[in-house]
Every structure is written in structure tokens, then in C-alpha cells.
Tab-separated table of C-alpha atoms and ligand atoms in Angstrom:
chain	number	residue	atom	x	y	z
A	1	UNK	CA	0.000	0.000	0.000
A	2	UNK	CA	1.327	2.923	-0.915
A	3	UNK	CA	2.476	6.275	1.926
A	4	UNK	CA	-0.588	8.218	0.504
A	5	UNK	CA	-3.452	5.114	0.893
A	6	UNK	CA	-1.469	4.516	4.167
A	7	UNK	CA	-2.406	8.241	5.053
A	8	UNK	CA	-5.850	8.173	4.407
A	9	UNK	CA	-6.305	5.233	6.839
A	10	UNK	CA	-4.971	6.356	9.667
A	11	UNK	CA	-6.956	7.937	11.864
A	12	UNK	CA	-7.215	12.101	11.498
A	13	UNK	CA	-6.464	14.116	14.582
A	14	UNK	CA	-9.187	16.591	15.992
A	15	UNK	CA	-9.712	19.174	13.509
A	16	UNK	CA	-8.606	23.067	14.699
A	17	UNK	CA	-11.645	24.200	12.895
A	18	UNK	CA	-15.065	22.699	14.167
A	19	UNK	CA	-18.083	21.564	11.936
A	20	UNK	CA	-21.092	19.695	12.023
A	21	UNK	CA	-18.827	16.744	11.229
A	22	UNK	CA	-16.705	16.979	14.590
A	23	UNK	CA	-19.284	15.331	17.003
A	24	UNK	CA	-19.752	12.274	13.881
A	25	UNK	CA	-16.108	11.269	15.125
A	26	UNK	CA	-14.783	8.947	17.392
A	27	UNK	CA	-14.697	10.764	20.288
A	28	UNK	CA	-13.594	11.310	24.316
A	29	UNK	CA	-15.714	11.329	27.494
A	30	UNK	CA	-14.924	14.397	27.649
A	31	UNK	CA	-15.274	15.566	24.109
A	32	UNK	CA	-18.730	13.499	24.003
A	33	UNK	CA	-20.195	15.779	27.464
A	34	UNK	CA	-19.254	18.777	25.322
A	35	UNK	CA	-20.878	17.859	21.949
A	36	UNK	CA	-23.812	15.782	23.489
A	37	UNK	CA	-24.376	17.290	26.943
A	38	UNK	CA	-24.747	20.502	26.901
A	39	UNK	CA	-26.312	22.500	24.303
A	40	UNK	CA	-23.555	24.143	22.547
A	41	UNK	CA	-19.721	23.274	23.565
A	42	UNK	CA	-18.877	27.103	23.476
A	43	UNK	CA	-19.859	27.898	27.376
A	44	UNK	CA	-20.713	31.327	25.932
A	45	UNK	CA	-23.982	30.057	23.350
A	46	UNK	CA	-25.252	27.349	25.922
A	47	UNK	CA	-28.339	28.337	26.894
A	48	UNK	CA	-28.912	27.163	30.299
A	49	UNK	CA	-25.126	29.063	31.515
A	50	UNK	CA	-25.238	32.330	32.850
A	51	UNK	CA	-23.330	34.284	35.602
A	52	UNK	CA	-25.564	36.215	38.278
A	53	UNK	CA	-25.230	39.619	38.953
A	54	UNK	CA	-26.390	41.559	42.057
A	55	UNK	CA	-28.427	44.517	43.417
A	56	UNK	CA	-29.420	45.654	46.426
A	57	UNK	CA	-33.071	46.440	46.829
A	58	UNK	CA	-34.630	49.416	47.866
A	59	UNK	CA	-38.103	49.142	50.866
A	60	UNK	CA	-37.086	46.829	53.614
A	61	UNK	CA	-36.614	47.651	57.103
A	62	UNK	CA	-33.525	45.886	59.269
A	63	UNK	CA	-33.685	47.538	62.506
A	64	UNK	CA	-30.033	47.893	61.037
A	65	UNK	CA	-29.650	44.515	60.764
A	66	UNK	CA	-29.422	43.640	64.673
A	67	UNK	CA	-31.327	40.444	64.404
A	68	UNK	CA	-34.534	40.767	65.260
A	69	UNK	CA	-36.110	41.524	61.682
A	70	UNK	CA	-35.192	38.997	59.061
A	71	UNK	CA	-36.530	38.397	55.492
A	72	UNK	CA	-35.254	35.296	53.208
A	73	UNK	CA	-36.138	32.261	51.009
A	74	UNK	CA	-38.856	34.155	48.215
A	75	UNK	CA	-41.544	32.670	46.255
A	76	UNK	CA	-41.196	32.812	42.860
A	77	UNK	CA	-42.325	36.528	41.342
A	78	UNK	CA	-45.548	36.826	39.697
A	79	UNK	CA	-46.412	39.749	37.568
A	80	UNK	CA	-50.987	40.931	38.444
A	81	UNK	CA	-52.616	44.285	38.597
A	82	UNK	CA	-49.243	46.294	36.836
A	83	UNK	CA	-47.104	44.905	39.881
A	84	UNK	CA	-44.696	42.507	40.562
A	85	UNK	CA	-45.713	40.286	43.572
A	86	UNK	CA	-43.432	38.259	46.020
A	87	UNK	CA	-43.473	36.074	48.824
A	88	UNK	CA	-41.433	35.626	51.689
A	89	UNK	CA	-40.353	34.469	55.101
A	90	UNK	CA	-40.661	37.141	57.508
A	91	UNK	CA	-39.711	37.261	61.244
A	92	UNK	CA	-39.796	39.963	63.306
A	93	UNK	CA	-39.157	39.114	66.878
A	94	UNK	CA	-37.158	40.784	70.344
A	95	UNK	CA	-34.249	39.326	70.045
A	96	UNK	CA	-31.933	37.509	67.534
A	97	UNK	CA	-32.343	33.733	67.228
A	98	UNK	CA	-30.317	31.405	70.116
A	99	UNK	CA	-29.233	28.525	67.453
A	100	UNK	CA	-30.145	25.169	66.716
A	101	UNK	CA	-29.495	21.880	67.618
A	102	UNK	CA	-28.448	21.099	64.315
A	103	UNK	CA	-24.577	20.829	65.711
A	104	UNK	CA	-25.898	18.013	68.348
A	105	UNK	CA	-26.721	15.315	65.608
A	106	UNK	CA	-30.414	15.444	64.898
A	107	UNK	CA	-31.106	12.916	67.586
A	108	UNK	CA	-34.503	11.243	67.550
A	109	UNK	CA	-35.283	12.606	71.278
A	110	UNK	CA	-36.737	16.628	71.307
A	111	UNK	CA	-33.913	17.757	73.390
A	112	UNK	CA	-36.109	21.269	74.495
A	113	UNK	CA	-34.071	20.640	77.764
A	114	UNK	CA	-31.405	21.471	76.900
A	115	UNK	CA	-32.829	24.305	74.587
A	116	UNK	CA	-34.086	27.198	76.620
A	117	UNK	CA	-37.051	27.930	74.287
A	118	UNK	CA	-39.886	29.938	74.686
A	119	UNK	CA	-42.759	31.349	72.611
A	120	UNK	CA	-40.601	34.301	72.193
A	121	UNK	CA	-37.175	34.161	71.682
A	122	UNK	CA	-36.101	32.218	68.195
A	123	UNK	CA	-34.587	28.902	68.430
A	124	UNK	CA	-33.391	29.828	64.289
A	125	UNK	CA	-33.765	32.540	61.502
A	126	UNK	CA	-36.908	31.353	60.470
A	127	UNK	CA	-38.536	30.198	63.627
A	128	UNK	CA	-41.459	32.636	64.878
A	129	UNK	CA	-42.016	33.774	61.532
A	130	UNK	CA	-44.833	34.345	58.879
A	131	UNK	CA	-45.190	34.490	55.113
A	132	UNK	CA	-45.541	38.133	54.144
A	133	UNK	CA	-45.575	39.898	50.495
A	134	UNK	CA	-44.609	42.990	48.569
A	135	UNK	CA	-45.154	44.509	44.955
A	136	UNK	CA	-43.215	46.592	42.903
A	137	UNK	CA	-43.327	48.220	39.516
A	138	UNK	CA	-39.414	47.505	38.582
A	139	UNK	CA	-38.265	44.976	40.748
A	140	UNK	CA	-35.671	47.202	42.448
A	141	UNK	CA	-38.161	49.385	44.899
A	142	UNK	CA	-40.474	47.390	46.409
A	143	UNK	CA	-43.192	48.469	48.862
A	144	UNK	CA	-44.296	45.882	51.862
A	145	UNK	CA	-47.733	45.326	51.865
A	146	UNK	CA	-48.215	43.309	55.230
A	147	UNK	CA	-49.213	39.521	55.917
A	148	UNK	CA	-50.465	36.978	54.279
A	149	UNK	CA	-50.217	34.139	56.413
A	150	UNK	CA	-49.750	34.299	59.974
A	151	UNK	CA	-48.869	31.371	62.503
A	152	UNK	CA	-52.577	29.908	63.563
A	153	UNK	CA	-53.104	28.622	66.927
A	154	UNK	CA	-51.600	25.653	68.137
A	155	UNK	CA	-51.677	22.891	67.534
A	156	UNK	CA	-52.486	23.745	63.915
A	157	UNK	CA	-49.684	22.915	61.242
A	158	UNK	CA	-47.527	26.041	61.368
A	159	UNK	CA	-48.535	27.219	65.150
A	160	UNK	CA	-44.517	27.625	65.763
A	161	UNK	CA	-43.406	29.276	62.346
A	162	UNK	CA	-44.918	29.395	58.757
A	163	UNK	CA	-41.998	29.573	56.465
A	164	UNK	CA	-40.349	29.364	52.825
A	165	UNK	CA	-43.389	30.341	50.675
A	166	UNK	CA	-43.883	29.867	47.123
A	167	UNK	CA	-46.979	30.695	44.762
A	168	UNK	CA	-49.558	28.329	42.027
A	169	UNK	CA	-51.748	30.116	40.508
A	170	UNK	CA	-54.302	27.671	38.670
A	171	UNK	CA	-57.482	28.526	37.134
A	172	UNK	CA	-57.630	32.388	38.148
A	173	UNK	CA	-56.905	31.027	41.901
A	174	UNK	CA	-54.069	31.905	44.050
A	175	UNK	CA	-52.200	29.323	46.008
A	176	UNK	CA	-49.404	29.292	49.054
A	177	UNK	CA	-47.192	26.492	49.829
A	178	UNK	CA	-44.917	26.993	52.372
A	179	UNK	CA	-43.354	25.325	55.521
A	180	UNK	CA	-45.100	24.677	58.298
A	181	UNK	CA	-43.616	23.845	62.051
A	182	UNK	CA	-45.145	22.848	65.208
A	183	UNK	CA	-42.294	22.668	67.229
A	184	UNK	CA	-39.393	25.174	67.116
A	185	UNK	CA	-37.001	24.364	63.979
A	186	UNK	CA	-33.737	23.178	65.604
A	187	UNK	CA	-35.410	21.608	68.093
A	188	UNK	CA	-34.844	17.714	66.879
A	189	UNK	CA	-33.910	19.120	63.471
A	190	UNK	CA	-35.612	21.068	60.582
A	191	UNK	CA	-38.482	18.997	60.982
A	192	UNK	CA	-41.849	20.224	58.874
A	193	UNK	CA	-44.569	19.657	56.492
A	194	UNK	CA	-45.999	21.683	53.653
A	195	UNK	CA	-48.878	23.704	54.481
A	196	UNK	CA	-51.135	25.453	51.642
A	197	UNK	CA	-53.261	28.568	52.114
A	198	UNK	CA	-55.826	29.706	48.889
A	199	UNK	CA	-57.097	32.809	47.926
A	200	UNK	CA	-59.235	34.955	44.880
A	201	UNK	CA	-56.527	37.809	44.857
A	202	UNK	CA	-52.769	37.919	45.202
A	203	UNK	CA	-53.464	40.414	47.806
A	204	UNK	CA	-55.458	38.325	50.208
A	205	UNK	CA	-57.316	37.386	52.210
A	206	UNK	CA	-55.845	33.904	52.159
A	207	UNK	CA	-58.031	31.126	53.775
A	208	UNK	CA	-55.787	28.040	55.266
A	209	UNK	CA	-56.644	24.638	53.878
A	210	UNK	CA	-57.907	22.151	56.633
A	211	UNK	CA	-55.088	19.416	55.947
A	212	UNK	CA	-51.378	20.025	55.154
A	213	UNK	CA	-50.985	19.646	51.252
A	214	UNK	CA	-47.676	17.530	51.432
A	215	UNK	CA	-46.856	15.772	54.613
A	216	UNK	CA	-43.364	13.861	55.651
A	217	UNK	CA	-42.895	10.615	54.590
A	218	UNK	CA	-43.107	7.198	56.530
A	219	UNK	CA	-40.840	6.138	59.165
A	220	UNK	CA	-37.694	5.339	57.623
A	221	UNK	CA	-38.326	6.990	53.845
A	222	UNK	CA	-35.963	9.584	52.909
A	223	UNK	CA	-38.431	12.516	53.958
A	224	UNK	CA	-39.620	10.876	57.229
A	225	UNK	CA	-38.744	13.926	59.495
A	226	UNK	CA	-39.462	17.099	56.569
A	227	UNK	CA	-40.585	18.228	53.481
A	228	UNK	CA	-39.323	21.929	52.916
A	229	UNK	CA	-38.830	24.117	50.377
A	230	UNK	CA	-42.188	23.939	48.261
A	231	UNK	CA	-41.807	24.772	44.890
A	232	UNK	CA	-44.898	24.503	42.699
A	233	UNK	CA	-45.459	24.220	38.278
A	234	UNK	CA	-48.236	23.100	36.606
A	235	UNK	CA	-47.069	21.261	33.723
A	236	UNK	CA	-49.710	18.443	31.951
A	237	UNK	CA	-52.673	20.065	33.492
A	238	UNK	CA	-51.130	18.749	36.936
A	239	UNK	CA	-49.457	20.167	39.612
A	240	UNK	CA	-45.653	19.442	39.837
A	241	UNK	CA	-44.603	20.494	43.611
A	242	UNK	CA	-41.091	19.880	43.632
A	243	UNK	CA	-39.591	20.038	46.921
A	244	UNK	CA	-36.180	19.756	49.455
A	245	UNK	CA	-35.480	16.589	51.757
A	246	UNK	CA	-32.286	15.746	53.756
A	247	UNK	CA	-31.830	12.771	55.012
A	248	UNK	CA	-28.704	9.606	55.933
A	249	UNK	CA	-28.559	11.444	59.494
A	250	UNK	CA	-27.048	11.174	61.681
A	251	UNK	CA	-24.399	10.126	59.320
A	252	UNK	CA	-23.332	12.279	56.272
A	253	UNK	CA	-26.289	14.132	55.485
A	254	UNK	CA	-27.494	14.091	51.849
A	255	UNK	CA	-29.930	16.962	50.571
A	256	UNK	CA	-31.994	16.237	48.061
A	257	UNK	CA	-35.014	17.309	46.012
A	258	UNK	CA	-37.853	15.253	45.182
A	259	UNK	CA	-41.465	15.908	43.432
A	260	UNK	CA	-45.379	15.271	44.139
A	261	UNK	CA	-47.860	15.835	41.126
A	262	UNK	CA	-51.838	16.211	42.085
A	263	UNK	CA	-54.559	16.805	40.057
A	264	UNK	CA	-55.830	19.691	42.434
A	265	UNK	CA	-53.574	22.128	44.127
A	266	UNK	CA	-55.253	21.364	47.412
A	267	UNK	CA	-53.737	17.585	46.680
A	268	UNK	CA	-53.921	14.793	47.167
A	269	UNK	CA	-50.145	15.160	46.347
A	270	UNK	CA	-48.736	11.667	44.916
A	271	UNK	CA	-44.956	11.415	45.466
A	272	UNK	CA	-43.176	10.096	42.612
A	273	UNK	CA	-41.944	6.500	42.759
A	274	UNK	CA	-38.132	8.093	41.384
A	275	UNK	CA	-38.047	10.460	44.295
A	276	UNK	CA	-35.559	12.009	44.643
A	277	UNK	CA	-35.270	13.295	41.688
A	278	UNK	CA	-32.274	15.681	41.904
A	279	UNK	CA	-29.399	14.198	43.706
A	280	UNK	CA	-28.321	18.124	44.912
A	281	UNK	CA	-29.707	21.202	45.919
A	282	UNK	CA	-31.349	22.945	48.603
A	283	UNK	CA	-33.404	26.180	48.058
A	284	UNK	CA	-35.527	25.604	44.729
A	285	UNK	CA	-36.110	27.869	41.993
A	286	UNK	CA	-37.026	25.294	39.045
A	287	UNK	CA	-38.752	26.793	35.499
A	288	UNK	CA	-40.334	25.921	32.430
A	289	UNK	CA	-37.645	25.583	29.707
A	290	UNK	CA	-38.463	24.127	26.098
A	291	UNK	CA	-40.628	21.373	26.443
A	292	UNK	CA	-39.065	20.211	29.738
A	293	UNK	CA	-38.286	21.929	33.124
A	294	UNK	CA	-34.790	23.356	34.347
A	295	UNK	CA	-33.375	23.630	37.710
A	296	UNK	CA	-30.769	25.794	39.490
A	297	UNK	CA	-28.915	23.288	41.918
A	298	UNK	CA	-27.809	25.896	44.106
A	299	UNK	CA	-26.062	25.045	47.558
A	300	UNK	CA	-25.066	21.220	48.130
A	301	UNK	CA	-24.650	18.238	46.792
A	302	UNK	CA	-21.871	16.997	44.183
A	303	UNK	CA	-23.666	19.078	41.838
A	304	UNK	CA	-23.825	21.881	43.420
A	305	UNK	CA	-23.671	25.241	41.126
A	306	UNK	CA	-24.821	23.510	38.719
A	307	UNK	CA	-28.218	24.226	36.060
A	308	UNK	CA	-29.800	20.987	35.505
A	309	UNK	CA	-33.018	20.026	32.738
A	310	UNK	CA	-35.311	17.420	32.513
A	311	UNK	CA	-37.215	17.361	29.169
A	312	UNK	CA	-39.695	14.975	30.636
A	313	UNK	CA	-39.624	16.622	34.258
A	314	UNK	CA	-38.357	14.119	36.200
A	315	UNK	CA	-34.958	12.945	34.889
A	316	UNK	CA	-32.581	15.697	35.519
A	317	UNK	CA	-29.167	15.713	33.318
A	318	UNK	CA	-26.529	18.316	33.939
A	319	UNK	CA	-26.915	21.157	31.809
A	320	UNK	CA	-24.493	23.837	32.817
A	321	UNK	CA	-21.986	24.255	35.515
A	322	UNK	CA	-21.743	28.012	36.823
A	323	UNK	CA	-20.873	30.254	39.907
A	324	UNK	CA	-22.234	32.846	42.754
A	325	UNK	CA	-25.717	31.273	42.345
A	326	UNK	CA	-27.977	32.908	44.273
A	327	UNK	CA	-28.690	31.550	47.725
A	328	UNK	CA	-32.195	31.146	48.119
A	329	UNK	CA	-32.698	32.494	44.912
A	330	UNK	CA	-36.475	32.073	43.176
A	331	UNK	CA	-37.362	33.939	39.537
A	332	UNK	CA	-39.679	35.828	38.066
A	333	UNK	CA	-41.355	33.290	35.672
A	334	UNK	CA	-43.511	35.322	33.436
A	335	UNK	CA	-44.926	31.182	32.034
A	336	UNK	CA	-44.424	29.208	35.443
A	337	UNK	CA	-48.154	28.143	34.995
A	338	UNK	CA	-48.559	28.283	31.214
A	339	UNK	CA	-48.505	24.780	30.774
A	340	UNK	CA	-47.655	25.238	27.333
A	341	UNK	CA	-44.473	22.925	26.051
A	342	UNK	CA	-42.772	26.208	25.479
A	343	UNK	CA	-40.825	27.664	28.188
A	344	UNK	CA	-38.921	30.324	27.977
A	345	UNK	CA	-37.179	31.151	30.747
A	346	UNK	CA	-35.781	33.701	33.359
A	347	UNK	CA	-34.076	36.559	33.693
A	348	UNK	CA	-34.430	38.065	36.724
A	349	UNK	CA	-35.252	37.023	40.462
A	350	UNK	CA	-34.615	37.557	44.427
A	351	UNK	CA	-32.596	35.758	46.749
A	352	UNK	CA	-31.152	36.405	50.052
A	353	UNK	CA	-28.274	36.731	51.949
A	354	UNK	CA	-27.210	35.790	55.611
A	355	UNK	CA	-26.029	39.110	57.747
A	356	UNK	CA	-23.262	37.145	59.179
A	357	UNK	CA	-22.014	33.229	59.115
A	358	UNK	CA	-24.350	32.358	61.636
A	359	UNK	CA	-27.075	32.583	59.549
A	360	UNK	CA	-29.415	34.166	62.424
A	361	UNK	CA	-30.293	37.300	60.271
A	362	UNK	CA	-31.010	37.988	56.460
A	363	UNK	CA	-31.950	40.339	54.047
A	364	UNK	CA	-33.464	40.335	50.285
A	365	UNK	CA	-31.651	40.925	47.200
A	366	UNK	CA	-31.988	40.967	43.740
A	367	UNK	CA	-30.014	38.810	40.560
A	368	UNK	CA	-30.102	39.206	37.435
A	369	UNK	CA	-29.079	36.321	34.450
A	370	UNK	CA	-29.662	35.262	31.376
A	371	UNK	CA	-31.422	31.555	31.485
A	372	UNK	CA	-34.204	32.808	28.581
A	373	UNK	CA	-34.668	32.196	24.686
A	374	UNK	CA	-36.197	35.789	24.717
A	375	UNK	CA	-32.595	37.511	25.392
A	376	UNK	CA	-29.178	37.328	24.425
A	377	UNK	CA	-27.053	38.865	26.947
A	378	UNK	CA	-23.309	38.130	26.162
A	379	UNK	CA	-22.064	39.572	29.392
A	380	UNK	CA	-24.129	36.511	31.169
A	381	UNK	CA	-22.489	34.627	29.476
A	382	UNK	CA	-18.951	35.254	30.338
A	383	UNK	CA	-16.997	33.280	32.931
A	384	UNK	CA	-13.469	34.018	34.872
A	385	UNK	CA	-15.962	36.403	37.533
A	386	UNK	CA	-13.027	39.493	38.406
A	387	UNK	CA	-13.785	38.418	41.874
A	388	UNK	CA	-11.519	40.731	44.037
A	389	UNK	CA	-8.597	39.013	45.836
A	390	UNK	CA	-9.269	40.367	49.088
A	391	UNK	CA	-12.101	38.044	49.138
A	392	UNK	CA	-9.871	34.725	48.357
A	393	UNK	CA	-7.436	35.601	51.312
A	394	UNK	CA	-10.423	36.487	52.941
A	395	UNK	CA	-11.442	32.757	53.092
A	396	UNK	CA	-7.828	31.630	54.291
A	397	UNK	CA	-6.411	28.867	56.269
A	398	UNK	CA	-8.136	28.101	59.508
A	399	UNK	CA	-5.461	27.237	63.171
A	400	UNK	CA	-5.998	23.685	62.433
A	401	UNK	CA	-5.070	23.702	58.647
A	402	UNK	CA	-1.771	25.806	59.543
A	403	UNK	CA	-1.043	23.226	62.195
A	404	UNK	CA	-1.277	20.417	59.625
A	405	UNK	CA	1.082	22.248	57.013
A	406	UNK	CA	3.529	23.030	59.933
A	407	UNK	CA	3.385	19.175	61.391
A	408	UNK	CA	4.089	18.127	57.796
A	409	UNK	CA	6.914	20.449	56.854
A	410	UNK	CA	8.666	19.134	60.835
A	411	UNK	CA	8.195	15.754	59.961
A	412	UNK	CA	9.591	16.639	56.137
A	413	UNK	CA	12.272	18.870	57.479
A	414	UNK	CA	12.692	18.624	60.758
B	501	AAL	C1	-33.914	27.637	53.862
B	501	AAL	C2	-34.775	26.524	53.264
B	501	AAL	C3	-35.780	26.057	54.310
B	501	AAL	C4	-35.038	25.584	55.532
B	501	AAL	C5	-34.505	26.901	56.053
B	501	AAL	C6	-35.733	27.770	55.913
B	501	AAL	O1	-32.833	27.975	53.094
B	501	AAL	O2	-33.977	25.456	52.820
B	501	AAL	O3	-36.486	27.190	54.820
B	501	AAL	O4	-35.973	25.052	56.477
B	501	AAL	O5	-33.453	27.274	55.157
């Protein structure tokens, strides 16, 4: 055979210049994820990337953020009567929250001994508290309006705190999911079910359904001890309520999210049989995308920080992998209850963020993104963040990290 026929045979290296051809060719791991992943292999044309940037919001009250007023975890935004609406944990109390028990294990025994709790003083940042709203006309500058739900009487679902709201609205009907406690989160754990208020107006008054719309599972499921983070769709005429367990306590806990579809938004809620159905996670903010439904997979997990989709809504794939996500962060989803194969996506939202590590105190904020097939905003979609260096050495060694450098460079060097 001559060089030349020899030549042809042998396998071509990857091309410098990339066609539709490329992804026909025998291919990496790697080089497969990129061509057969994600939707484009340039990070900078796939759709479901973006960076998040931040804004302060104008119309809350802090008490300069000394503890006692908090405001986190939003509902999704909804846009009725020329106003934005939105949803959120509120708690206003004397004095800053005392801590959970979370450090002690999540034992199986209430351990209120050794937790000096009262009706009163806030075992955590979203104990005592109630689901209030506000509107705005831009998003930025937002006015409070007031409550929507308060705490009922005991020994009512939600008698200790009513937390971690989200809206459905289905067939001109408003609806509010949201946590609700009857003992003092922190207590045993973060132990809850999913309460659901209904009303004719965004505005109120909202009228609290007799049973809780999603309770915790059986002894020994995955959500025995809570169901948080609500987070309804409607997608097939149904009812998609996606929402946050954790659970492998008290060994290496493992956050997850799983979903309940009912005809009815007052339930019955049927957990699905693949729950969970995202592996990471914690705070929700899930949309209508294409056909399908994407999710930001926000705080833990393995896949953390990343965007996820599921064309058929329950078999999430890595879509993206991205950075700064918003903590607690929910969208404004112009077609979150369009039901109509076609979703477009977000650009905007709120979030929160913690007034110091000890997450006893929070505040609202606004981000911004490009996760929509109605914009294209290149400077979403760029990566290397100019995040100022202060804030790496900021995050520097702790005492016990310096120790084990200096034990290793003795017993290297003596
Ligand atoms: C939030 C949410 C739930 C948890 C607590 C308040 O970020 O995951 O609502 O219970 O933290």
C-alpha cells in the first residue's frame, strides 16, 4: 500500500476548525459531554449558563440589621394588577435567634431541655415567623404590603413558624405552599410539612386549607422527618410540587429534592416513585424551559452550582456548571403556569443573603441572568468572575489547617 493510501487510513487528529462533522467522530468522554451534553460546547452560546449579577433592593426595614427583623427564602415573582408580587419568610421578633441543635446530631429525642425555648425568643432565623408579600413596579423598589399568612393557633400545622413560601396560581386562583412547624425548627432538626393557604386575589385574604398539602414521609423513607422548600409548576394540566429533603442522618447528610404531582392544588399530592429526583440542591427555583423543566442546583450536593433540565420533568441531566448562584434564589417566571411545552425562561429574580455566618439574620436581594430564549445577553455569558482578591485571602487557612502544614513540613524537614 502505498504512503498516501497509508495516510488516508490512519486515523485524522481533531480538527482546529469545528463543523457539524466533529461530534460524527470517534470521540472522548470528555469531548462526548461537550458535543452531546450541553447545548452548545462554546460555554458562551449554551443556553442554560449564565453568571448572576447583584443589586441591592430598595423598601425593607432591618432595625439595622441587629437580628430581630429577618426576610429570606422568596416565592417565585408573579407579575398581576401592573405589579410585581413576592413572597417571603418574615420574622420579626425581640431578640436575635439562640441557634439550633443542628450541631448536636439530629437525635430522635426533642432535646427542648437542653434548649431554653420559649414562645418568644427564636430557636433559628426562620422560627417565629410568617409568610408576608410585597409589589413593585421595577423589581428594584419594592413596597411591603403586610401579611399573608400568619402562625394559627396551636396545635395547627404552622402554630410555631410558617416559612419558605412559594406561589400556584391555577385557574384564576391563588395558592401558598410553604413550611409549616409545630415545634421550634432546631429543636430535633428542621423537621416540617408543607402547608397550603388559597385565595381569589394575590393580595389576600388567604383562607388556610384544613389538611397540610404535602406531609413527611413514613418512618424510615428519605423525607420521614421534613418536606421543605415547596416549589410549585403546573405542567400536563397537573401540579408538579417539587420540593427539598435531607436525610442519611445522623451520618453524612445528603440533601436532596424530590417531586409530588396532584390533580388539584389542594392535593392529594402523589410522590413520585423516582423520588428524589435531583441528587443536589437545597433552596428551589425550578422553570419551564423548552418542552421540559430546568433547575438551578444551588447550595449542596456533588452538583452543586450547577443548572440541571429534565425534558420529561423528572430525569434531571446536567446542563451547565456556573458560579455565585444565588442563595435562596427564586425567579420571576412570566410562564411558570402556562402549561404550554414552550418555556422560555428567566431573567431576573430575588434571593437572600445571611447578615453574618451564623445565619441568624437575612436580608433580600436581587439577581439578574440570562437563562431565557427571549434575550441574548453576552455579558451573562462570560466566565473568569473578576472576583476581588481580598475576598480569596479572605477565606484563608483556619489554626488547624496551619497546624497540619507546619506538622508536615517538621516531619519533612525537621
Ligand atoms: C432555607 C430553606 C428552608 C429551611 C430553612 C428555611 O434555606 O432550605 O427554609 O428550612 O433554610
Amino acid at each position: 500500500m502505498s504512503n498516501k493510501e497509508e495516510e488516508k487510513l490512519k486515523p485524522k487528529a481533531f480538527p482546529y476548525t469545528i463543523t457539524e462533522e466533529t461530534k460524527n467522530r470517534k470521540l472522548s468522554a470528555a469531548l462526548k459531554r461537550s458535543f452531546r451534553k450541553y447545548s452548545s460546547p462554546y460555554l458562551s452560546e449554551n443556553e442554560l449558563y449564565s453568571q448572576f449579577k447583584y443589586t441591592r433592593l430598595k423598601g425593607f426595614e432591618y432595625n439595622g440589621h441587629d437580628g430581630t427583623v429577618s426576610r429570606r427564602d422568596p416565592s417565585k415573582i408573579i407579575f398581576e394588577n401592573g405589579r410585581y408580587y413576592v413572597w417571603y419568610t418574615k420574622r420579626d421578633t425581640s431578640t436575635r435567634p439562640i441557634g439550633g441543635v443542628f450541631s448536636k446530631g439530629y437525635q430522635n429525642v426533642p432535646l427542648e431541655k437542653e434548649f431554653q425555648l420559649n414562645d418568644d425568643v427564636p430557636s433559628v432565623d426562620w422560627d417565629l415567623a410568617e409568610i408576608w408579600y410585597a409589589t413593585s413596579k421595577d423589581g428594584f423598589n419594592w413596597e411591603e404590603k403586610g401579611t399573608a399568612v400568619a402562625r394559627p393557633s396551636k396545635p395547627i400545622p404552622g402554630w410555631r413558624s410558617v416559612a419558605t413560601p412559594d406561589i400556584l396560581k391555577y385557574k384564576g386562583k391563588f395558592y401558598l405552599y410553604y413550611q409549616a412547624f409545630i415545634e421550634a425548627p432546631g429543636t430535633r432538626g428542621d423537621y416540617c410539612s408543607i402547608g397550603v393557604s388559597h385565595a381569589n386575589s394575590p393580595d389576600g385574604p388567604w383562607i388556610k386549607a384544613e389538611d397540610v398539602a404535602i406531609d413527611t414521609g413514613a418512618s424510615g423513607e428519605w423525607d420521614q422527618f421534613a418536606v421543605q422548600d415547596p416549589t410549585p409548576l403546573v405542567h400536563n394540566g397537573q401540579i408538579y410540587l417539587y420540593y427539598k429533603g435531607a436525610f442519611n442522618r445522623p451520618n453524612t447528610v445528603w440533601v436532596a429534592v424530590g417531586l409530588a404531582i396532584a390533580d388539584n392544588p389542594l392535593g392529594p399530592f402523589k410522590k413520585h416513585i423516582l423520588n428524589p429526583v435531583l441528587n443536589s440542591g437545597h433552596e428551589l427555583c425550578l422553570f419551564p424551559f423548552k418542552k421540559g423543566v430546568a433547575a438551578l442546583n444551588i447550595t449542596d450536593g456533588n452538583e452543586h452550582f450547577t443548572i440541571q433540565y429534565a425534558e420529561d420533568w423528572v430525569s434531571f441531566e446536567l446542563a451547565a456548571i456556573t458560579e455565585m448562584m444565588p442563595l435562596g434564589g427564586n425567579a420571576f417566571i412570566p410562564d411558570a403556569f402556562e402549561d404550554n411545552g414552550d418555556g422560555r425562561g428567566i431573567t431576573w429574580g430575588l434571593c437572600f443573603f445571611r447578615v453574618s455566618e451564623a445565619d441568624d439574620c437575612s436580608y433580600l436581594a436581587r439577581f439578574d441572568c440570562d437563562l431565557s430564549l427571549n434575550i441574548h445577553d453576552p455579558e451573562m455569558k462570560e466566565n473568569q468572575n473578576p472576583i476581588d482578591a481580598e475576598y480569596y485571602f479572605k477565606h484563608g487557612l483556619s489554626a488547624n489547617q496551619i497546624q497540619r502544614i507546619d506538622e508536615e513540613n517538621k516531619e519533612r524537614i525537621g
